[in-house]
Amino acid sequence: MRFAIAQSGGPTCAINASLVGVHLELFANGNDSAHIAPIEVLGVRNGIQGLLEERFVNLNEALQSEDDVDLLRKTPSTALGSCRFRLPAVGQDDSIYQKIQHILEKNNIDTFFYIGGNDSMDTVAKLSAWLSAHNSPVKVIGVPKTIDNDLVCMDHTPGFGSAAKYVAMTIQEIIRDSSVYNVPSVAICEIMGRDAGWLTASTCVLRANGEDAPHLIYLPESDFSISQFLADVREQLAQRNTVICAVSEGVTPPDADCFRSGTNDEFGHAYLSGIGKFLETQVRNEIGVKVRSMELNVMQRCSSHLASACDLKEAENVGRYAAKLAMQGRTGRVVTMRRVSDAPYRVEYSDTAADAVANITRKFPSKWISDAGNQISDEAVNYFLPLIQGEVAPVMRNGLPTHFRFAI
Amino acid sequence: MRFAIAQSGGPTCAINASLVGVHLELFANGNDSAHIAPIEVLGVRNGIQGLLEERFVNLNEALQSEDDVDLLRKTPSTALGSCRFRLPAVGQDDSIYQKIQHILEKNNIDTFFYIGGNDSMDTVAKLSAWLSAHNSPVKVIGVPKTIDNDLVCMDHTPGFGSAAKYVAMTIQEIIRDSSVYNVPSVAICEIMGRDAGWLTASTCVLRANGEDAPHLIYLPESDFSISQFLADVREQLAQRNTVICAVSEGVTPPDADCFRSGTNDEFGHAYLSGIGKFLETQVRNEIGVKVRSMELNVMQRCSSHLASACDLKEAENVGRYAAKLAMQGRTGRVVTMRRVSDAPYRVEYSDTAADAVANITRKFPSKWISDAGNQISDEAVNYFLPLIQGEVAPVMRNGLPTHFRFAI
């Protein structure tokens, strides 16, 4: 039996752990007496784009040892490469579906696994529907990942916990750095999250270790204005020397939009940049205290040296569950996680229809945002805390981590 | 016997290890039979500024257990707080010297230790000269630190190795993140270093693990122009899909200075910001490929979770050596490190006159910069590599590191 796996969308620290999970579980199942045919797994380079160009890597050959598998599991970003590619609506351009069907059938692919976010789940929904409607034997299974934690039908997404751990640890160190001078000062950390503020909100976990910062937390889910922001900062400065702010890149002040670049990405998402730098300038000009902004940038999605052990384990389990769905002959499904309890923390794996997940953004719950729209509740701390537990030691050489790379 | 220690200048990951070194060695010496009087060590809050205000913390009381000491050693930034304070020239305003002398003598301080960079060594030189000239029994010893690695009379500075390790590991992860899409792209990492490019140059250590990136490295020590930069990027894009650039914040293109904020810090240093963002815009407009810039910002000087074990050990040893100088009755001296060999790596500790170190910037050697001014030689890899060896596990609680904090 032959399978194909591809990765899509923005990189995370856990997406390769899901790849490992699918791969290992397919082989574990392949050893069952019920399956006579040997298992073969193809990695597809650069997502759907690489599939259209039949750029494959044989995972049986590439992952020969347990060390290879372990290194891949701990390697950040998408080892197979990624793409930003949106399938057209069925009926709009069927030729691309025909081509994909032809390639998958020609290569005797039993199931095509697609690891990605809600855009990729759109691909899983459309492609599985097309293949079923055209009596193709090929099945499609979606494996969720995103640092944004914004997929519906699941408690959280693989990749989020590691990003949250990076952001919290980095801000904790920034707090130490920002409070050395005995003068009033403001530090502004800009955190990823275009439409949903989960990652920015997760900085509240520092409270678990007695940090009172971030003192102000702003999400795209709340109304935001420059004037209210400056009032909030002034109020905080009256109470303490150093004010730490966590601001989502997706925060949209109606009273200032000059910081936007105005360009859109391939999915039509507005490309945001610079709310942190913009607010820094506002504080400098309007309040006149020492101020610095920090954009945590791509580091928050690729810092595997700070990966959450919980996250990597779950990402692998989600991949394994996807392989089991394939062995059951399912198609058009996406793996989900349901939280059974916070303490002891426990999740159950399940699945749902891909079109229930596709294209929908799960917002951060308003019940966990303070009335003033600038803080996060203790209930959210309990939600986030289990997701950042445990450390993953990188494989070091020469004082630096090593990463898995597929031969080109 | 009573001693006082203060920290000054920009934070590093190793400055608290030096504090620990001074403290432990003073007590180790205090146990000698030759010293009858009990040893007492005062921490001074916020450097010379806190000394003028007599804001002390008793280190005997604050550091009671080995766990306290270990946590302080691994805590980033200046635990005692810092300042940016330049002593006036002697003769220009003697009252401040008289006040410092009075405070030190009133508190029976045997030696005042000042941990800092070349601005702080200016303070050590001036203050020790004043005290000697005025027959004060108080001595002053300088303990070097800076992530910039730009102090003369020493092979390298405590704090640099940890910053270099952070920068190299972070760029290694950025390389993975930047190369996922099968399209031409450029990533620009802006690294600290106003006048000296040591930290930016140190990214060449990735070569030791087979990374060919960064493909272009720009230091303040070389001539830089936007037109040559764009030509370099175009040449690299002809050879590979993803081009990674490491650029020092201090790079100064004569053909563009509009990215400067124009403000100066307390020492008259120009406050630089945004060369990375500026070059990003240049690449987007002039070459038209996918491009992203990342400012490693304060994270490169405070990310203790990535501290170099070599750096922290040496920083502590430098502190211990300073304590020994004090016990020998020396004043106006700064601790230095001399490299005896690269492999096996070995350093010797020594000392030099503070005024030989004060106010001088040690530039990155031109012999290690390529003729084109955009790459670093393999000899430099051998220089940098020992400094980033070894990892230091943070003290974790709730999935996050804990930090030492002095009670206010």
Coordinates of C-alpha atoms in Angstrom, one line a residue, chain A:
Chain A
M1 CA 0.0 0.0 0.0
R2 CA 1.2 3.5 -0.9
F3 CA 0.5 6.7 0.9
A4 CA 1.5 10.3 0.4
I5 CA 2.0 13.1 2.9
A6 CA 2.3 16.8 2.4
Q7 CA 2.7 19.8 4.6
S8 CA 1.2 23.2 4.0
G9 CA 0.8 26.7 5.4
G10 CA 3.1 28.5 7.9
P11 CA 5.8 26.5 9.7
T12 CA 5.5 25.4 13.3
C13 CA 7.7 23.5 15.7
A14 CA 5.4 20.5 15.7
I15 CA 4.4 19.9 12.1
N16 CA 7.3 17.4 11.6
A17 CA 6.2 15.5 14.7
S18 CA 2.9 15.0 13.0
L19 CA 4.7 13.8 9.8
V20 CA 6.6 11.3 12.0
G21 CA 3.3 10.2 13.7
V22 CA 1.6 9.4 10.3
H23 CA 4.7 7.6 9.1
L24 CA 5.3 5.5 12.2
E25 CA 1.7 4.5 12.6
L26 CA 1.4 3.5 8.9
F27 CA 4.3 1.2 9.4
A28 CA 3.0 -0.1 12.7
N29 CA -0.2 -1.0 11.0
G30 CA 1.6 -2.4 7.9
N31 CA 3.1 -5.0 10.2
D32 CA -0.4 -6.4 11.0
S33 CA -1.0 -9.7 9.3
A34 CA -4.1 -8.2 7.7
H35 CA -2.0 -6.1 5.4
I36 CA 0.0 -8.2 3.0
A37 CA 1.3 -5.5 0.7
P38 CA 4.4 -3.7 2.0
I39 CA 3.8 -0.1 3.2
E40 CA 5.4 2.7 1.2
V41 CA 5.1 6.3 2.2
L42 CA 5.9 9.2 -0.2
G43 CA 6.6 12.7 1.1
V44 CA 5.4 15.4 -1.2
R45 CA 7.6 18.5 -1.5
N46 CA 5.9 21.9 -1.1
G47 CA 2.3 20.7 -0.6
I48 CA -0.3 20.6 -3.4
Q49 CA 2.1 22.5 -5.6
G50 CA 4.7 19.7 -5.3
L51 CA 2.0 17.1 -5.9
L52 CA 1.0 18.7 -9.2
E53 CA 4.7 18.5 -10.2
E54 CA 5.1 15.0 -8.8
R55 CA 8.0 16.0 -6.6
F56 CA 8.2 13.1 -4.1
V57 CA 10.7 11.9 -1.6
N58 CA 10.5 8.2 -0.5
L59 CA 10.2 8.3 3.3
N60 CA 11.0 4.6 3.6
E61 CA 14.5 5.5 2.3
A62 CA 14.9 8.9 3.9
L63 CA 14.0 7.7 7.4
Q64 CA 16.1 4.6 7.9
S65 CA 17.0 4.8 11.6
E66 CA 15.4 5.8 14.9
D67 CA 17.9 8.7 15.0
D68 CA 16.6 10.0 11.7
V69 CA 13.1 9.9 13.0
D70 CA 14.0 11.5 16.3
L71 CA 15.9 14.3 14.5
L72 CA 13.0 15.0 12.2
R73 CA 10.6 15.1 15.1
K74 CA 12.7 17.9 16.7
T75 CA 13.3 19.8 13.5
P76 CA 11.4 23.1 13.2
S77 CA 9.4 24.2 10.1
T78 CA 8.1 22.0 7.4
A79 CA 10.8 19.5 6.5
L80 CA 9.0 18.6 3.2
G81 CA 8.5 22.3 2.3
S82 CA 5.3 24.2 2.2
C83 CA 3.1 26.1 -0.2
R84 CA 0.3 28.7 -0.2
F85 CA -2.1 27.3 -2.7
R86 CA -5.8 27.5 -2.7
L87 CA -7.8 25.1 -4.8
P88 CA -10.4 26.8 -7.0
A89 CA -14.1 26.1 -6.3
V90 CA -15.3 23.0 -7.9
G91 CA -16.9 23.9 -11.3
Q92 CA -14.7 27.0 -11.6
D93 CA -11.6 25.1 -12.8
D94 CA -12.0 21.3 -12.8
S95 CA -8.8 20.6 -14.7
I96 CA -6.7 21.0 -11.6
Y97 CA -8.8 18.4 -9.8
Q98 CA -8.6 16.1 -12.7
K99 CA -4.8 16.5 -12.7
I100 CA -4.5 15.8 -9.0
Q101 CA -6.8 12.7 -9.3
H102 CA -4.7 11.4 -12.2
I103 CA -1.4 11.9 -10.3
L104 CA -2.7 10.2 -7.1
E105 CA -4.2 7.3 -9.0
K106 CA -1.2 6.8 -11.3
N107 CA 1.0 6.6 -8.2
N108 CA -1.4 4.1 -6.5
I109 CA -1.9 6.4 -3.5
D110 CA -4.3 4.9 -1.0
T111 CA -4.6 8.0 1.1
F112 CA -3.2 11.5 0.8
F113 CA -2.5 13.2 4.2
Y114 CA -2.4 17.0 4.3
I115 CA -0.9 18.6 7.4
G116 CA -2.0 22.3 7.7
G117 CA -4.3 25.0 9.0
N118 CA -7.8 26.0 8.1
D119 CA -6.8 26.9 4.5
S120 CA -5.3 23.4 4.1
M121 CA -8.5 21.9 5.6
D122 CA -10.3 23.7 2.8
T123 CA -8.1 21.7 0.4
V124 CA -8.9 18.4 2.2
A125 CA -12.7 19.1 2.1
K126 CA -12.7 20.1 -1.6
L127 CA -10.4 17.4 -2.8
S128 CA -12.0 14.5 -0.8
A129 CA -15.4 15.6 -2.1
W130 CA -14.2 15.7 -5.7
L131 CA -12.5 12.3 -5.5
S132 CA -15.6 10.7 -3.9
A133 CA -17.9 12.3 -6.4
H134 CA -15.7 10.9 -9.2
N135 CA -15.5 7.4 -7.8
S136 CA -11.8 7.6 -7.1
P137 CA -10.4 5.1 -4.6
V138 CA -8.1 7.7 -3.2
K139 CA -8.9 9.1 0.2
V140 CA -7.8 12.4 1.9
I141 CA -7.2 13.0 5.6
G142 CA -6.4 16.3 7.2
V143 CA -3.9 16.7 10.1
P144 CA -4.3 20.0 11.9
K145 CA -1.5 22.4 12.8
T146 CA -1.2 26.1 13.4
I147 CA 0.5 28.3 16.0
D148 CA -2.6 30.5 15.8
N149 CA -4.8 27.9 17.7
D150 CA -7.7 29.1 15.7
L151 CA -9.2 25.9 14.3
V152 CA -12.8 25.0 15.3
C153 CA -14.0 21.6 16.5
M154 CA -10.9 21.1 18.7
D155 CA -9.6 22.1 22.1
H156 CA -6.3 23.4 20.7
T157 CA -4.0 22.8 17.7
P158 CA -0.6 21.1 17.4
G159 CA 2.1 23.7 17.1
F160 CA 0.4 26.2 19.4
G161 CA 1.9 24.9 22.7
S162 CA 5.4 25.3 21.4
A163 CA 4.8 28.8 20.1
A164 CA 3.1 29.7 23.4
K165 CA 6.1 28.3 25.4
Y166 CA 8.5 30.4 23.2
V167 CA 6.5 33.5 23.6
A168 CA 6.1 33.2 27.4
M169 CA 9.8 32.3 28.0
T170 CA 11.0 35.1 25.8
I171 CA 8.7 37.7 27.4
Q172 CA 9.9 36.5 30.8
E173 CA 13.5 37.3 29.8
I174 CA 12.4 40.6 28.2
I175 CA 10.8 41.5 31.5
R176 CA 14.2 41.1 33.2
D177 CA 15.9 43.1 30.5
S178 CA 13.3 45.9 30.5
S179 CA 13.4 46.5 34.2
V180 CA 17.1 47.2 34.8
Y181 CA 17.0 51.0 34.6
N182 CA 15.5 53.0 37.5
V183 CA 13.4 55.1 35.1
P184 CA 9.8 54.8 33.8
S185 CA 9.8 52.7 30.7
V186 CA 7.4 50.7 28.4
A187 CA 8.2 47.5 26.5
I188 CA 5.8 46.4 23.7
C189 CA 6.0 42.8 22.4
E190 CA 4.2 42.3 19.1
I191 CA 3.0 38.7 18.7
M192 CA 1.6 36.7 15.7
G193 CA -2.1 36.3 15.3
R194 CA -3.9 38.1 12.5
D195 CA -7.5 37.3 13.4
A196 CA -7.3 35.4 16.7
G197 CA -5.4 36.4 19.8
W198 CA -4.7 33.0 21.4
L199 CA -1.0 33.3 21.2
T200 CA -0.9 36.9 22.6
A201 CA -3.4 35.9 25.3
S202 CA -1.2 32.9 26.3
T203 CA 1.4 35.3 27.8
C204 CA -0.9 35.3 30.9
V205 CA 0.7 32.0 31.9
L206 CA 3.6 34.0 33.4
R207 CA 1.2 34.6 36.2
A208 CA 1.6 31.0 37.3
N209 CA 5.2 31.8 38.3
G210 CA 4.4 35.1 40.1
E211 CA 5.2 37.5 37.3
D212 CA 2.6 40.4 37.2
A213 CA 3.6 41.2 33.6
P214 CA 2.4 41.5 30.9
H215 CA 0.5 44.3 32.5
L216 CA -1.5 45.0 29.4
I217 CA -2.6 42.4 26.8
Y218 CA -4.4 43.4 23.6
L219 CA -6.1 40.9 21.2
P220 CA -7.8 41.4 17.8
E221 CA -11.0 40.2 19.5
S222 CA -11.4 43.4 21.5
D223 CA -12.0 47.0 20.4
F224 CA -8.7 48.9 20.4
S225 CA -7.9 52.5 20.1
I226 CA -4.7 54.5 20.4
S227 CA -6.2 56.9 22.8
Q228 CA -7.4 54.1 25.2
F229 CA -4.0 52.4 24.8
L230 CA -2.2 55.5 25.9
A231 CA -4.6 56.0 28.8
D232 CA -4.0 52.4 29.9
V233 CA -0.2 52.9 29.7
R234 CA -0.4 56.1 31.7
E235 CA -2.5 54.3 34.4
Q236 CA 0.1 51.5 34.6
L237 CA 3.0 53.9 34.8
A238 CA 1.4 55.5 37.8
Q239 CA 1.7 52.1 39.6
R240 CA 5.1 50.8 38.4
N241 CA 8.3 51.8 36.7
T242 CA 8.3 49.2 33.9
V243 CA 5.1 48.5 31.9
I244 CA 5.2 45.4 29.7
C245 CA 2.6 45.2 26.9
A246 CA 1.7 42.1 24.7
V247 CA 0.0 43.2 21.5
S248 CA -1.3 41.0 18.8
E249 CA -0.2 41.8 15.2
G250 CA -3.9 41.8 14.3
V251 CA -5.0 44.5 16.7
T252 CA -6.7 47.2 14.6
P253 CA -7.0 50.7 15.9
P254 CA -9.8 52.6 14.1
D255 CA -8.0 55.8 14.9
A256 CA -4.8 54.9 13.0
D257 CA -4.2 52.7 10.1
C258 CA -1.1 54.3 8.6
F259 CA 1.2 51.4 9.9
R260 CA -0.4 48.9 7.5
S261 CA 1.6 47.8 4.5
G262 CA -1.5 47.4 2.5
T263 CA -0.4 44.3 0.7
N264 CA -2.3 41.0 0.8
D265 CA -1.0 37.4 0.9
E266 CA -2.1 34.7 -1.5
F267 CA -5.2 34.0 0.5
G268 CA -6.3 37.6 0.6
H269 CA -5.2 38.0 4.2
A270 CA -4.0 41.5 4.9
Y271 CA -0.2 41.4 5.5
L272 CA 0.2 43.2 8.8
S273 CA 3.4 44.6 10.1
G274 CA 4.4 47.2 12.6
I275 CA 1.7 47.7 15.2
G276 CA 4.4 47.3 17.8
K277 CA 6.7 49.9 16.2
F278 CA 3.7 52.2 15.7
L279 CA 2.7 52.0 19.3
E280 CA 6.3 52.6 20.4
T281 CA 6.3 55.8 18.5
Q282 CA 3.0 56.8 20.0
V283 CA 4.3 56.2 23.6
R284 CA 7.5 58.1 22.8
N285 CA 5.7 61.1 21.3
E286 CA 2.7 61.3 23.6
I287 CA 4.0 60.1 27.0
G288 CA 7.7 60.7 26.6
V289 CA 9.1 57.8 28.5
K290 CA 11.8 55.3 27.5
V291 CA 10.1 52.8 25.2
R292 CA 11.1 49.8 23.0
S293 CA 9.1 47.5 20.8
M294 CA 10.0 43.9 20.0
E295 CA 8.5 41.9 17.2
L296 CA 8.8 38.2 18.0
N297 CA 8.5 37.5 14.3
V298 CA 9.1 34.0 12.8
M299 CA 11.1 33.0 15.9
Q300 CA 7.8 32.3 17.7
R301 CA 6.9 29.6 15.1
C302 CA 10.3 28.0 14.5
S303 CA 12.1 27.9 17.9
S304 CA 12.3 24.2 18.3
H305 CA 14.9 24.5 21.0
L306 CA 12.0 25.8 23.2
A307 CA 9.4 23.3 21.9
S308 CA 6.8 22.1 24.4
A309 CA 7.1 18.3 25.0
C310 CA 3.3 18.1 25.4
D311 CA 2.9 19.8 22.0
L312 CA 5.3 17.5 20.2
K313 CA 3.8 14.4 21.7
E314 CA 0.3 15.4 20.8
A315 CA 1.3 16.4 17.3
E316 CA 2.7 13.0 16.8
N317 CA -0.4 11.4 18.3
V318 CA -2.6 13.4 15.9
G319 CA -0.5 12.1 13.0
R320 CA -0.9 8.5 14.3
Y321 CA -4.7 8.9 14.6
A322 CA -4.8 10.2 11.0
A323 CA -3.0 7.0 9.9
K324 CA -5.6 4.9 11.8
L325 CA -8.4 6.8 10.0
A326 CA -6.7 5.9 6.7
M327 CA -6.5 2.3 7.6
Q328 CA -10.2 2.4 8.4
G329 CA -10.9 3.7 4.8
R330 CA -12.2 7.1 6.0
T331 CA -11.9 10.2 3.8
G332 CA -12.6 13.9 4.2
R333 CA -11.9 13.8 7.9
V334 CA -9.7 16.0 10.1
V335 CA -8.2 14.8 13.4
T336 CA -9.4 16.6 16.5
M337 CA -8.4 16.8 20.2
R338 CA -10.9 17.1 23.0
R339 CA -9.7 18.1 26.5
V340 CA -11.1 15.7 29.1
S341 CA -9.6 17.5 32.1
D342 CA -7.2 20.3 33.1
A343 CA -5.7 18.6 36.1
P344 CA -4.6 16.0 35.5
Y345 CA -4.4 17.2 32.0
R346 CA -5.8 14.7 29.5
V347 CA -7.0 14.8 25.9
E348 CA -8.9 12.4 23.7
Y349 CA -8.4 12.1 19.9
S350 CA -11.3 12.1 17.5
D351 CA -12.2 13.3 14.1
T352 CA -14.6 15.5 12.2
A353 CA -15.6 16.4 8.7
A354 CA -13.0 18.6 7.0
D355 CA -15.6 21.1 5.7
A356 CA -16.6 21.7 9.3
V357 CA -13.1 23.0 10.0
A358 CA -12.2 24.6 6.7
N359 CA -11.9 28.4 6.4
I360 CA -13.4 29.1 9.9
T361 CA -11.4 31.1 12.5
R362 CA -12.0 30.2 16.1
K363 CA -11.7 33.4 18.1
F364 CA -10.4 33.7 21.6
P365 CA -13.4 33.6 24.0
S366 CA -14.7 36.9 25.1
K367 CA -15.5 35.4 28.6
W368 CA -11.7 35.3 29.2
I369 CA -11.1 38.9 28.3
S370 CA -11.4 41.6 30.9
D371 CA -14.1 44.2 30.5
A372 CA -11.5 46.9 29.7
G373 CA -10.2 44.7 26.9
N374 CA -6.7 44.8 28.2
Q375 CA -6.2 41.7 30.4
I376 CA -6.9 37.9 30.4
S377 CA -8.6 35.9 33.2
D378 CA -7.1 33.2 35.5
E379 CA -9.4 30.6 33.8
A380 CA -7.3 31.1 30.6
V381 CA -4.1 30.5 32.6
N382 CA -5.6 27.1 33.5
Y383 CA -6.4 26.5 29.8
F384 CA -2.9 27.4 28.5
L385 CA -0.7 26.0 31.2
P386 CA -0.8 22.3 30.4
L387 CA 0.0 23.0 26.7
I388 CA 3.5 24.4 27.5
Q389 CA 4.7 21.7 29.8
G390 CA 7.9 19.7 29.3
E391 CA 11.1 20.5 27.4
V392 CA 12.6 18.8 24.3
A393 CA 16.4 18.7 24.2
P394 CA 17.6 19.4 20.7
V395 CA 20.3 17.1 19.2
M396 CA 23.4 19.2 19.7
R397 CA 26.7 19.3 17.8
N398 CA 29.4 22.0 18.2
G399 CA 27.2 23.9 20.7
L400 CA 24.4 24.2 18.1
P401 CA 21.3 22.1 17.4
T402 CA 21.3 19.8 14.4
H403 CA 18.2 19.7 12.1
F404 CA 16.9 17.0 9.7
R405 CA 17.0 17.9 6.1
F406 CA 15.7 15.8 3.2
A407 CA 18.1 15.5 0.3
I408 CA 17.0 17.7 -2.5

